[in-house]
PDB file of C-alpha atoms in Angstrom:
ATOM      1  CA  MET A 735      26.700  86.492 -22.471  1.00 76.00           C
ATOM      2  CA  ASN A 736      24.524  89.462 -22.527  1.00 93.00           C
ATOM      3  CA  HIS A 737      21.149  88.362 -22.340  1.00 98.00           C
ATOM      4  CA  LEU A 738      18.835  84.645 -22.024  1.00 98.00           C
ATOM      5  CA  LEU A 739      16.231  85.580 -24.185  1.00 98.00           C
ATOM      6  CA  LYS A 740      16.388  82.039 -26.321  1.00 98.00           C
ATOM      7  CA  LEU A 741      18.218  78.843 -26.529  1.00 98.00           C
ATOM      8  CA  LEU A 742      18.486  79.018 -29.903  1.00 98.00           C
ATOM      9  CA  ASP A 743      21.633  82.253 -28.996  1.00 98.00           C
ATOM     10  CA  LEU A 744      23.889  80.515 -26.975  1.00 98.00           C
ATOM     11  CA  ARG A 745      26.908  78.219 -28.143  1.00 98.00           C
ATOM     12  CA  THR A 746      26.763  74.400 -26.032  1.00 98.00           C
ATOM     13  CA  GLU A 747      29.339  75.021 -24.302  1.00 98.00           C
ATOM     14  CA  GLU A 748      27.315  78.100 -22.822  1.00 98.00           C
ATOM     15  CA  ILE A 749      24.026  76.003 -21.924  1.00 98.00           C
ATOM     16  CA  THR A 750      26.883  73.455 -20.637  1.00 98.00           C
ATOM     17  CA  GLY A 751      28.912  76.567 -18.676  1.00 98.00           C
ATOM     18  CA  ILE A 752      25.014  77.853 -16.739  1.00 98.00           C
ATOM     19  CA  LEU A 753      24.634  73.970 -15.761  1.00 98.00           C
ATOM     20  CA  ASP A 754      28.207  73.577 -14.694  1.00 98.00           C
ATOM     21  CA  LEU A 755      27.652  76.615 -12.247  1.00 98.00           C
ATOM     22  CA  ALA A 756      24.007  75.089 -11.633  1.00 98.00           C
ATOM     23  CA  ASP A 757      25.165  71.940  -9.769  1.00 98.00           C
ATOM     24  CA  GLN A 758      27.500  74.433  -7.660  1.00 98.00           C
ATOM     25  CA  LEU A 759      25.360  76.051  -7.009  1.00 98.00           C
ATOM     26  CA  LYS A 760      22.738  73.590  -6.113  1.00 98.00           C
ATOM     27  CA  TYR A 761      26.159  71.897  -4.118  1.00 98.00           C
ATOM     28  CA  GLU A 762      26.546  74.906  -2.002  1.00 98.00           C
ATOM     29  CA  ARG A 763      23.120  75.673  -1.035  1.00 97.00           C
ATOM     30  CA  LYS A 764      22.746  71.839   0.325  1.00 97.00           C
ATOM     31  CA  HIS A 765      25.408  72.820   2.502  1.00 98.00           C
ATOM     32  CA  ASN A 766      24.928  75.595   3.468  1.00 97.00           C
ATOM     33  CA  ILE A 767      28.013  77.387   1.999  1.00 97.00           C
ATOM     34  CA  PRO A 768      26.414  81.111   1.713  1.00 96.00           C
ATOM     35  CA  HIS A 769      27.744  82.461  -2.156  1.00 97.00           C
ATOM     36  CA  GLU A 770      26.025  85.917  -2.134  1.00 97.00           C
ATOM     37  CA  LEU A 771      27.371  86.987  -5.428  1.00 98.00           C
ATOM     38  CA  LEU A 772      25.216  89.621  -6.641  1.00 98.00           C
ATOM     39  CA  LYS A 773      25.105  91.607  -3.115  1.00 97.00           C
ATOM     40  CA  GLY A 774      23.962  94.580  -3.756  1.00 96.00           C
ATOM     41  CA  GLN A 775      21.813  94.222  -6.855  1.00 98.00           C
ATOM     42  CA  THR A 776      18.729  94.687  -7.811  1.00 98.00           C
ATOM     43  CA  LEU A 777      16.660  92.532 -10.571  1.00 98.00           C
ATOM     44  CA  GLY A 778      13.673  93.982 -11.829  1.00 97.00           C
ATOM     45  CA  MET A 779      10.704  91.309 -12.892  1.00 97.00           C
ATOM     46  CA  ILE A 780       8.078  91.981 -15.003  1.00 94.00           C
ATOM     47  CA  PHE A 781       5.364  89.829 -15.371  1.00 94.00           C
ATOM     48  CA  GLN A 782       2.523  89.735 -17.323  1.00 90.00           C
ATOM     49  CA  LYS A 783       2.020  86.331 -17.141  1.00 89.00           C
ATOM     50  CA  SER A 784       1.398  84.992 -13.959  1.00 85.00           C
ATOM     51  CA  SER A 785       3.210  81.897 -12.962  1.00 90.00           C
ATOM     52  CA  THR A 786       3.892  80.187  -9.403  1.00 92.00           C
ATOM     53  CA  ARG A 787       7.373  78.356  -9.937  1.00 94.00           C
ATOM     54  CA  THR A 788       8.848  81.489 -11.746  1.00 96.00           C
ATOM     55  CA  ARG A 789       8.550  83.989  -9.636  1.00 96.00           C
ATOM     56  CA  VAL A 790       9.052  82.133  -6.041  1.00 97.00           C
ATOM     57  CA  SER A 791      12.206  80.705  -7.825  1.00 98.00           C
ATOM     58  CA  PHE A 792      13.564  84.254  -9.464  1.00 98.00           C
ATOM     59  CA  GLU A 793      12.456  85.690  -5.907  1.00 98.00           C
ATOM     60  CA  THR A 794      14.782  83.445  -4.146  1.00 98.00           C
ATOM     61  CA  GLY A 795      17.573  83.285  -6.047  1.00 98.00           C
ATOM     62  CA  MET A 796      18.447  86.854  -5.395  1.00 98.00           C
ATOM     63  CA  TYR A 797      17.653  86.370  -2.234  1.00 98.00           C
ATOM     64  CA  GLN A 798      20.064  83.795  -1.727  1.00 98.00           C
ATOM     65  CA  LEU A 799      22.624  84.881  -3.616  1.00 98.00           C
ATOM     66  CA  GLY A 800      23.000  88.453  -1.888  1.00 98.00           C
ATOM     67  CA  GLY A 801      20.836  90.370  -4.164  1.00 98.00           C
ATOM     68  CA  HIS A 802      16.759  92.427  -3.832  1.00 98.00           C
ATOM     69  CA  ALA A 803      14.127  91.280  -6.238  1.00 98.00           C
ATOM     70  CA  LEU A 804      11.107  93.810  -7.286  1.00 97.00           C
ATOM     71  CA  PHE A 805       7.912  91.933  -8.412  1.00 95.00           C
ATOM     72  CA  LEU A 806       6.310  94.572 -10.685  1.00 91.00           C
ATOM     73  CA  SER A 807       2.967  93.731 -12.810  1.00 84.00           C
ATOM     74  CA  SER A 808       1.602  94.728 -15.406  1.00 74.00           C
ATOM     75  CA  ARG A 809      -0.693  96.806 -13.793  1.00 77.00           C
ATOM     76  CA  ASP A 810       2.312  98.678 -11.630  1.00 76.00           C
ATOM     77  CA  LEU A 811       4.098  99.942 -14.924  1.00 76.00           C
ATOM     78  CA  GLN A 812       2.703 102.263 -17.470  1.00 71.00           C
ATOM     79  CA  ILE A 813       4.226  99.379 -20.307  1.00 68.00           C
ATOM     80  CA  GLY A 814       0.259  97.907 -19.324  1.00 61.00           C
ATOM     81  CA  ARG A 815      -0.660 101.599 -19.629  1.00 65.00           C
ATOM     82  CA  GLY A 816       0.857 101.728 -23.773  1.00 72.00           C
ATOM     83  CA  GLU A 817       4.284 103.137 -22.662  1.00 81.00           C
ATOM     84  CA  PRO A 818       6.669 102.045 -25.132  1.00 87.00           C
ATOM     85  CA  VAL A 819       9.020  99.338 -24.248  1.00 86.00           C
ATOM     86  CA  GLN A 820      11.593 101.178 -25.613  1.00 91.00           C
ATOM     87  CA  ASP A 821      11.302 103.692 -23.281  1.00 92.00           C
ATOM     88  CA  THR A 822      10.556 101.159 -20.329  1.00 91.00           C
ATOM     89  CA  ALA A 823      14.033  99.727 -20.784  1.00 93.00           C
ATOM     90  CA  ARG A 824      16.254 102.814 -21.358  1.00 95.00           C
ATOM     91  CA  VAL A 825      14.111 104.158 -17.186  1.00 95.00           C
ATOM     92  CA  LEU A 826      14.492 100.990 -15.908  1.00 95.00           C
ATOM     93  CA  SER A 827      18.085 100.639 -16.997  1.00 97.00           C
ATOM     94  CA  ARG A 828      19.411 103.247 -14.866  1.00 98.00           C
ATOM     95  CA  TYR A 829      17.256 101.609 -11.944  1.00 97.00           C
ATOM     96  CA  LEU A 830      18.296  97.919 -12.060  1.00 98.00           C
ATOM     97  CA  ASP A 831      21.337  95.353 -13.023  1.00 98.00           C
ATOM     98  CA  GLY A 832      18.708  92.709 -14.594  1.00 98.00           C
ATOM     99  CA  ILE A 833      15.741  92.491 -15.528  1.00 98.00           C
ATOM    100  CA  MET A 834      13.715  89.121 -15.856  1.00 98.00           C
ATOM    101  CA  ILE A 835      10.493  89.232 -17.968  1.00 97.00           C
ATOM    102  CA  ARG A 836       7.595  86.870 -18.623  1.00 96.00           C
ATOM    103  CA  THR A 837       5.285  87.662 -22.289  1.00 94.00           C
ATOM    104  CA  PHE A 838       3.058  86.952 -23.988  1.00 94.00           C
ATOM    105  CA  GLU A 839       5.698  87.987 -27.688  1.00 96.00           C
ATOM    106  CA  GLN A 840       9.423  87.313 -27.993  1.00 98.00           C
ATOM    107  CA  LYS A 841       9.859  90.645 -29.529  1.00 97.00           C
ATOM    108  CA  GLU A 842       8.428  92.526 -26.293  1.00 94.00           C
ATOM    109  CA  VAL A 843      12.595  90.394 -24.601  1.00 97.00           C
ATOM    110  CA  GLU A 844      13.934  91.407 -27.587  1.00 97.00           C
ATOM    111  CA  ASP A 845      13.206  94.921 -27.582  1.00 96.00           C
ATOM    112  CA  LEU A 846      13.776  94.928 -24.198  1.00 96.00           C
ATOM    113  CA  ALA A 847      17.237  93.978 -23.988  1.00 97.00           C
ATOM    114  CA  LYS A 848      17.960  96.223 -27.549  1.00 97.00           C
ATOM    115  CA  PHE A 849      16.826  99.118 -25.951  1.00 97.00           C
ATOM    116  CA  GLY A 850      18.249  98.404 -22.289  1.00 97.00           C
ATOM    117  CA  SER A 851      21.478  98.033 -20.966  1.00 97.00           C
ATOM    118  CA  ILE A 852      21.708  95.520 -18.332  1.00 98.00           C
ATOM    119  CA  PRO A 853      21.063  92.070 -19.173  1.00 98.00           C
ATOM    120  CA  VAL A 854      17.615  90.369 -19.652  1.00 98.00           C
ATOM    121  CA  ILE A 855      16.279  86.758 -18.761  1.00 98.00           C
ATOM    122  CA  ASN A 856      13.267  85.758 -20.401  1.00 98.00           C
ATOM    123  CA  GLY A 857      11.619  83.839 -18.014  1.00 98.00           C
ATOM    124  CA  LEU A 858       8.704  82.956 -20.879  1.00 97.00           C
ATOM    125  CA  THR A 859       6.817  83.991 -24.383  1.00 97.00           C
ATOM    126  CA  ASP A 860       5.280  82.477 -26.421  1.00 96.00           C
ATOM    127  CA  PHE A 861       8.031  81.216 -28.466  1.00 98.00           C
ATOM    128  CA  CYS A 862      10.227  79.824 -25.843  1.00 98.00           C
ATOM    129  CA  HIS A 863      10.804  78.896 -22.567  1.00 98.00           C
ATOM    130  CA  PRO A 864      14.713  79.256 -21.752  1.00 98.00           C
ATOM    131  CA  CYS A 865      14.878  79.121 -17.844  1.00 98.00           C
ATOM    132  CA  GLN A 866      12.443  75.664 -17.116  1.00 98.00           C
ATOM    133  CA  VAL A 867      14.696  74.087 -20.128  1.00 98.00           C
ATOM    134  CA  LEU A 868      18.037  74.810 -18.485  1.00 98.00           C
ATOM    135  CA  ALA A 869      16.301  73.646 -15.067  1.00 98.00           C
ATOM    136  CA  ASP A 870      14.978  70.577 -17.072  1.00 98.00           C
ATOM    137  CA  LEU A 871      18.617  69.709 -18.827  1.00 98.00           C
ATOM    138  CA  MET A 872      20.199  69.873 -15.080  1.00 98.00           C
ATOM    139  CA  THR A 873      17.666  67.323 -14.038  1.00 98.00           C
ATOM    140  CA  ILE A 874      18.347  65.431 -16.424  1.00 98.00           C
ATOM    141  CA  ARG A 875      22.041  65.532 -16.684  1.00 98.00           C
ATOM    142  CA  GLU A 876      21.940  65.081 -12.469  1.00 98.00           C
ATOM    143  CA  LYS A 877      20.117  61.006 -13.689  1.00 98.00           C
ATOM    144  CA  PHE A 878      22.018  59.853 -16.114  1.00 98.00           C
ATOM    145  CA  GLY A 879      25.406  61.687 -15.265  1.00 98.00           C
ATOM    146  CA  SER A 880      25.860  62.774 -19.052  1.00 98.00           C
ATOM    147  CA  PHE A 881      23.803  63.317 -22.408  1.00 98.00           C
ATOM    148  CA  SER A 882      25.603  61.548 -24.651  1.00 97.00           C
ATOM    149  CA  GLY A 883      23.348  58.634 -26.062  1.00 97.00           C
ATOM    150  CA  LEU A 884      19.999  59.272 -24.496  1.00 98.00           C
ATOM    151  CA  LYS A 885      16.521  60.160 -26.839  1.00 98.00           C
ATOM    152  CA  MET A 886      14.504  63.230 -25.329  1.00 99.00           C
ATOM    153  CA  CYS A 887      10.914  63.017 -26.196  1.00 98.00           C
ATOM    154  CA  PHE A 888       8.410  65.536 -26.340  1.00 98.00           C
ATOM    155  CA  ILE A 889       4.774  64.469 -26.048  1.00 98.00           C
ATOM    156  CA  GLY A 890       1.856  67.365 -26.999  1.00 97.00           C
ATOM    157  CA  ASP A 891       1.591  70.670 -28.271  1.00 97.00           C
ATOM    158  CA  GLY A 892       4.479  72.272 -30.791  1.00 97.00           C
ATOM    159  CA  ASN A 893       4.361  75.318 -27.760  1.00 97.00           C
ATOM    160  CA  ASN A 894       7.391  77.121 -26.526  1.00 97.00           C
ATOM    161  CA  MET A 895       8.367  74.353 -24.186  1.00 98.00           C
ATOM    162  CA  ALA A 896       8.988  72.123 -27.438  1.00 98.00           C
ATOM    163  CA  ASN A 897      10.848  74.571 -28.983  1.00 98.00           C
ATOM    164  CA  SER A 898      13.059  75.163 -26.140  1.00 98.00           C
ATOM    165  CA  LEU A 899      13.196  71.097 -25.616  1.00 98.00           C
ATOM    166  CA  ILE A 900      14.353  70.764 -28.914  1.00 98.00           C
ATOM    167  CA  VAL A 901      16.783  73.414 -29.437  1.00 98.00           C
ATOM    168  CA  GLY A 902      18.283  72.739 -25.946  1.00 98.00           C
ATOM    169  CA  GLY A 903      18.324  69.037 -26.171  1.00 98.00           C
ATOM    170  CA  LEU A 904      19.570  68.865 -29.485  1.00 98.00           C
ATOM    171  CA  LYS A 905      22.250  71.557 -28.771  1.00 98.00           C
ATOM    172  CA  VAL A 906      23.621  69.112 -25.802  1.00 98.00           C
ATOM    173  CA  GLY A 907      23.755  66.387 -28.133  1.00 98.00           C
ATOM    174  CA  MET A 908      20.639  64.048 -27.343  1.00 98.00           C
ATOM    175  CA  ASN A 909      18.710  62.614 -29.960  1.00 98.00           C
ATOM    176  CA  VAL A 910      14.902  64.607 -30.018  1.00 98.00           C
ATOM    177  CA  ALA A 911      11.659  62.982 -31.416  1.00 98.00           C
ATOM    178  CA  VAL A 912       8.338  65.074 -30.522  1.00 98.00           C
ATOM    179  CA  ALA A 913       4.909  64.094 -31.407  1.00 98.00           C
ATOM    180  CA  THR A 914       2.245  66.872 -31.725  1.00 98.00           C
ATOM    181  CA  PRO A 915      -0.834  66.667 -33.890  1.00 97.00           C
ATOM    182  CA  ASP A 916      -1.021  68.267 -37.739  1.00 94.00           C
ATOM    183  CA  GLY A 917      -1.420  71.678 -36.856  1.00 95.00           C
ATOM    184  CA  TYR A 918       0.378  71.886 -33.770  1.00 97.00           C
ATOM    185  CA  LYS A 919       3.663  71.831 -34.808  1.00 98.00           C
ATOM    186  CA  PRO A 920       6.800  73.252 -33.099  1.00 98.00           C
ATOM    187  CA  ASP A 921       8.337  76.897 -34.858  1.00 98.00           C
ATOM    188  CA  GLY A 922       8.264  76.782 -37.968  1.00 98.00           C
ATOM    189  CA  ALA A 923      12.303  79.152 -36.861  1.00 98.00           C
ATOM    190  CA  VAL A 924      13.290  75.975 -34.977  1.00 98.00           C
ATOM    191  CA  LEU A 925      12.188  73.303 -37.456  1.00 98.00           C
ATOM    192  CA  GLU A 926      14.573  74.883 -39.436  1.00 98.00           C
ATOM    193  CA  PHE A 927      17.467  75.007 -36.615  1.00 98.00           C
ATOM    194  CA  THR A 928      16.816  71.138 -36.218  1.00 98.00           C
ATOM    195  CA  LYS A 929      17.786  70.568 -40.025  1.00 98.00           C
ATOM    196  CA  GLY A 930      21.288  71.021 -38.836  1.00 97.00           C
ATOM    197  CA  TYR A 931      21.008  67.614 -36.923  1.00 98.00           C
ATOM    198  CA  GLY A 932      19.651  65.405 -39.742  1.00 96.00           C
ATOM    199  CA  ASP A 933      18.760  62.294 -37.686  1.00 97.00           C
ATOM    200  CA  LYS A 934      18.862  63.831 -34.315  1.00 98.00           C
ATOM    201  CA  PHE A 935      15.353  65.259 -34.685  1.00 98.00           C
ATOM    202  CA  ALA A 936      12.593  63.516 -35.407  1.00 98.00           C
ATOM    203  CA  LEU A 937       8.648  65.024 -35.442  1.00 98.00           C
ATOM    204  CA  GLU A 938       6.088  62.265 -35.780  1.00 98.00           C
ATOM    205  CA  THR A 939       1.735  62.386 -35.601  1.00 98.00           C
ATOM    206  CA  ASP A 940       2.107  58.878 -33.404  1.00 98.00           C
ATOM    207  CA  PRO A 941       3.334  59.729 -29.718  1.00 98.00           C
ATOM    208  CA  PHE A 942       4.742  55.809 -29.794  1.00 98.00           C
ATOM    209  CA  MET A 943       6.989  55.862 -32.733  1.00 98.00           C
ATOM    210  CA  ALA A 944       7.962  59.394 -30.972  1.00 98.00           C
ATOM    211  CA  ALA A 945       8.735  57.300 -27.700  1.00 98.00           C
ATOM    212  CA  SER A 946       9.844  54.027 -29.134  1.00 98.00           C
ATOM    213  CA  GLY A 947      13.404  53.898 -27.639  1.00 98.00           C
ATOM    214  CA  ALA A 948      13.318  57.242 -25.470  1.00 98.00           C
ATOM    215  CA  ASP A 949      14.921  57.789 -22.079  1.00 98.00           C
ATOM    216  CA  ILE A 950      13.496  61.097 -21.220  1.00 98.00           C
ATOM    217  CA  LEU A 951       9.516  61.704 -22.036  1.00 98.00           C
ATOM    218  CA  ILE A 952       8.160  65.178 -21.305  1.00 98.00           C
ATOM    219  CA  THR A 953       5.004  67.077 -21.721  1.00 98.00           C
ATOM    220  CA  ASP A 954       3.339  70.277 -20.903  1.00 97.00           C
ATOM    221  CA  THR A 955      -0.471  71.026 -20.139  1.00 94.00           C
ATOM    222  CA  TRP A 956      -2.488  71.023 -23.442  1.00 93.00           C
ATOM    223  CA  THR A 957      -3.603  74.370 -23.061  1.00 85.00           C
ATOM    224  CA  SER A 958      -1.514  77.557 -22.188  1.00 81.00           C
ATOM    225  CA  MET A 959      -1.904  80.805 -21.245  1.00 72.00           C
ATOM    226  CA  GLY A 960      -4.476  82.743 -23.180  1.00 77.00           C
ATOM    227  CA  GLU A 961      -5.863  80.002 -24.918  1.00 79.00           C
ATOM    228  CA  GLU A 962      -8.734  79.086 -22.861  1.00 84.00           C
ATOM    229  CA  ALA A 963     -11.385  79.651 -25.314  1.00 86.00           C
ATOM    230  CA  GLU A 964      -9.836  76.745 -26.947  1.00 86.00           C
ATOM    231  CA  LYS A 965      -9.419  74.062 -23.950  1.00 88.00           C
ATOM    232  CA  GLU A 966     -12.219  71.956 -24.869  1.00 92.00           C
ATOM    233  CA  GLU A 967     -11.474  71.489 -28.645  1.00 93.00           C
ATOM    234  CA  ARG A 968      -7.906  71.064 -27.279  1.00 94.00           C
ATOM    235  CA  LYS A 969      -8.694  68.008 -25.432  1.00 95.00           C
ATOM    236  CA  LYS A 970     -10.257  66.406 -28.502  1.00 95.00           C
ATOM    237  CA  ILE A 971      -7.424  67.128 -30.488  1.00 96.00           C
ATOM    238  CA  PHE A 972      -4.760  66.481 -28.041  1.00 97.00           C
ATOM    239  CA  LYS A 973      -6.285  62.888 -26.160  1.00 96.00           C
ATOM    240  CA  ASP A 974      -3.960  60.720 -27.118  1.00 96.00           C
ATOM    241  CA  TYR A 975      -0.820  62.374 -26.600  1.00 98.00           C
ATOM    242  CA  GLN A 976      -1.078  61.186 -23.090  1.00 98.00           C
ATOM    243  CA  ILE A 977       1.534  60.200 -20.915  1.00 98.00           C
ATOM    244  CA  ASN A 978       0.210  56.854 -19.068  1.00 98.00           C
ATOM    245  CA  ARG A 979       1.424  53.277 -18.940  1.00 97.00           C
ATOM    246  CA  GLN A 980       0.999  52.354 -22.526  1.00 98.00           C
ATOM    247  CA  LEU A 981       3.492  54.890 -23.797  1.00 98.00           C
ATOM    248  CA  LEU A 982       5.972  54.329 -21.108  1.00 98.00           C
ATOM    249  CA  ALA A 983       5.974  50.627 -22.425  1.00 98.00           C
ATOM    250  CA  ALA A 984       7.476  51.827 -25.311  1.00 98.00           C
ATOM    251  CA  ALA A 985      10.395  54.291 -23.996  1.00 98.00           C
ATOM    252  CA  ASN A 986      13.555  52.479 -22.324  1.00 98.00           C
ATOM    253  CA  ALA A 987      12.951  50.555 -19.302  1.00 97.00           C
ATOM    254  CA  GLY A 988      13.611  52.620 -16.365  1.00 95.00           C
ATOM    255  CA  ALA A 989      12.683  56.441 -17.928  1.00 98.00           C
ATOM    256  CA  MET A 990      12.516  59.345 -16.701  1.00 98.00           C
ATOM    257  CA  VAL A 991       9.015  61.507 -16.924  1.00 98.00           C
ATOM    258  CA  GLN A 992       9.368  65.095 -17.002  1.00 98.00           C
ATOM    259  CA  HIS A 993       6.670  68.321 -16.418  1.00 98.00           C
ATOM    260  CA  CYS A 994       7.255  71.752 -16.329  1.00 97.00           C
ATOM    261  CA  LEU A 995       3.890  72.142 -14.449  1.00 96.00           C
ATOM    262  CA  PRO A 996       1.054  73.470 -13.270  1.00 95.00           C
ATOM    263  CA  ALA A 997       0.063  69.345 -14.686  1.00 96.00           C
ATOM    264  CA  TYR A 998      -3.329  68.677 -15.415  1.00 96.00           C
ATOM    265  CA  ARG A 999      -4.094  65.001 -14.350  1.00 96.00           C
ATOM    266  CA  GLY A1000      -5.857  62.798 -16.549  1.00 96.00           C
ATOM    267  CA  GLN A1001      -5.481  64.718 -19.753  1.00 96.00           C
ATOM    268  CA  GLU A1002      -1.375  65.387 -20.718  1.00 98.00           C
ATOM    269  CA  ILE A1003      -0.048  62.337 -18.135  1.00 98.00           C
ATOM    270  CA  THR A1004      -2.338  59.842 -15.922  1.00 98.00           C
ATOM    271  CA  GLU A1005      -2.076  60.172 -12.103  1.00 98.00           C
ATOM    272  CA  GLU A1006      -0.897  56.825 -12.140  1.00 98.00           C
ATOM    273  CA  VAL A1007       2.403  57.946 -13.688  1.00 98.00           C
ATOM    274  CA  PHE A1008       2.604  61.234 -12.414  1.00 98.00           C
ATOM    275  CA  GLU A1009       3.003  60.388  -8.925  1.00 98.00           C
ATOM    276  CA  GLU A1010       5.120  56.752  -9.786  1.00 98.00           C
ATOM    277  CA  HIS A1011       7.499  59.860 -10.974  1.00 98.00           C
ATOM    278  CA  ALA A1012       6.905  62.748  -8.805  1.00 98.00           C
ATOM    279  CA  ASP A1013      10.767  62.905  -7.621  1.00 98.00           C
ATOM    280  CA  GLU A1014      11.546  63.589 -10.723  1.00 98.00           C
ATOM    281  CA  ILE A1015       9.113  65.767 -11.852  1.00 98.00           C
ATOM    282  CA  PHE A1016      10.052  67.920  -8.172  1.00 98.00           C
ATOM    283  CA  ASN A1017      13.059  67.983  -8.566  1.00 98.00           C
ATOM    284  CA  GLU A1018      12.917  69.074 -11.716  1.00 98.00           C
ATOM    285  CA  ALA A1019      10.865  72.017 -10.512  1.00 98.00           C
ATOM    286  CA  GLU A1020      13.536  72.308  -7.310  1.00 98.00           C
ATOM    287  CA  ASN A1021      15.869  72.823 -10.370  1.00 98.00           C
ATOM    288  CA  ARG A1022      14.960  75.964 -11.567  1.00 98.00           C
ATOM    289  CA  LEU A1023      15.995  77.881  -8.866  1.00 98.00           C
ATOM    290  CA  HIS A1024      19.424  76.491  -9.214  1.00 98.00           C
ATOM    291  CA  ALA A1025      19.340  76.939 -12.975  1.00 98.00           C
ATOM    292  CA  GLN A1026      18.395  80.436 -12.948  1.00 98.00           C
ATOM    293  CA  LYS A1027      20.252  81.013 -10.251  1.00 98.00           C
ATOM    294  CA  ALA A1028      23.329  80.143 -12.621  1.00 98.00           C
ATOM    295  CA  VAL A1029      21.618  82.519 -15.505  1.00 98.00           C
ATOM    296  CA  MET A1030      22.183  85.458 -13.088  1.00 98.00           C
ATOM    297  CA  VAL A1031      25.455  84.681 -11.909  1.00 98.00           C
ATOM    298  CA  LYS A1032      26.763  84.596 -15.478  1.00 98.00           C
ATOM    299  CA  MET A1033      24.744  87.786 -16.516  1.00 97.00           C
ATOM    300  CA  MET A1034      24.577  90.184 -13.441  1.00 97.00           C
ATOM    301  CA  LYS A1035      28.450  89.113 -11.503  1.00 95.00           C
ATOM    302  CA  LYS A1036      29.945  92.183 -11.915  1.00 88.00           C
ATOM    303  CA  ASP A1037      34.044  91.352 -12.896  1.00 76.00           C
TER     304      ASP A1037
END
């Protein structure tokens, strides 16, 4: 595995390999077993979209692995003033051992990998969020022991989270259901991918249909970064796409709730449900650290 650009690129064995290593690194961290597997290496972190969890987890992860992380905002780089991405990629490849980028366009991530000569990690684009979904899968497997026989349900906008959850969930063997309003479906490339999985995938407009018999319920904010102008309109469109007690009742007893954060209580999830499932949600947030450390080791560790 040279890069992590999108989960569509990974084989099932590569995903489970990342999760297995993440479990190991989490165990070692909890028991104060040092694992400086990237000692002396440097990760450049390019942020064109700000983030709490992405920055802190990658920066802390590199430190725990014995390396160093550089925070690079678009204001710090010539790429923010129009330098071609291919030139930035070739320059940074001569300074760094890896790049993590959190940006808008998927093409920018793909071009960094195409023109650079070091591993590139997608920290989020408008198309997908692979690091978050690896953490989600890790958290689900921790709770249930395996993915076999599970149904995962996503409620809300067919955004980058929905795209990656569909791909990741199907690749590890879960049944996946998604409920979105008309006009807010997941990306066409992802829906094309689902055709290879037959009745293991369902796309609904009725959230109760999607949640029926689910073992895991997942949601995300109704308004993603860059969509702020649509906020009030989206509140009206998504008002019925909320994880609440009524929706939980349609899922299996003891269903898990996940949210990639930040959460807007009273919108995509109620305060009551969020707090009842806070341990699961913050375990998910913690697992960003462990899953991303596993990705960095898989891609950056020198043989």
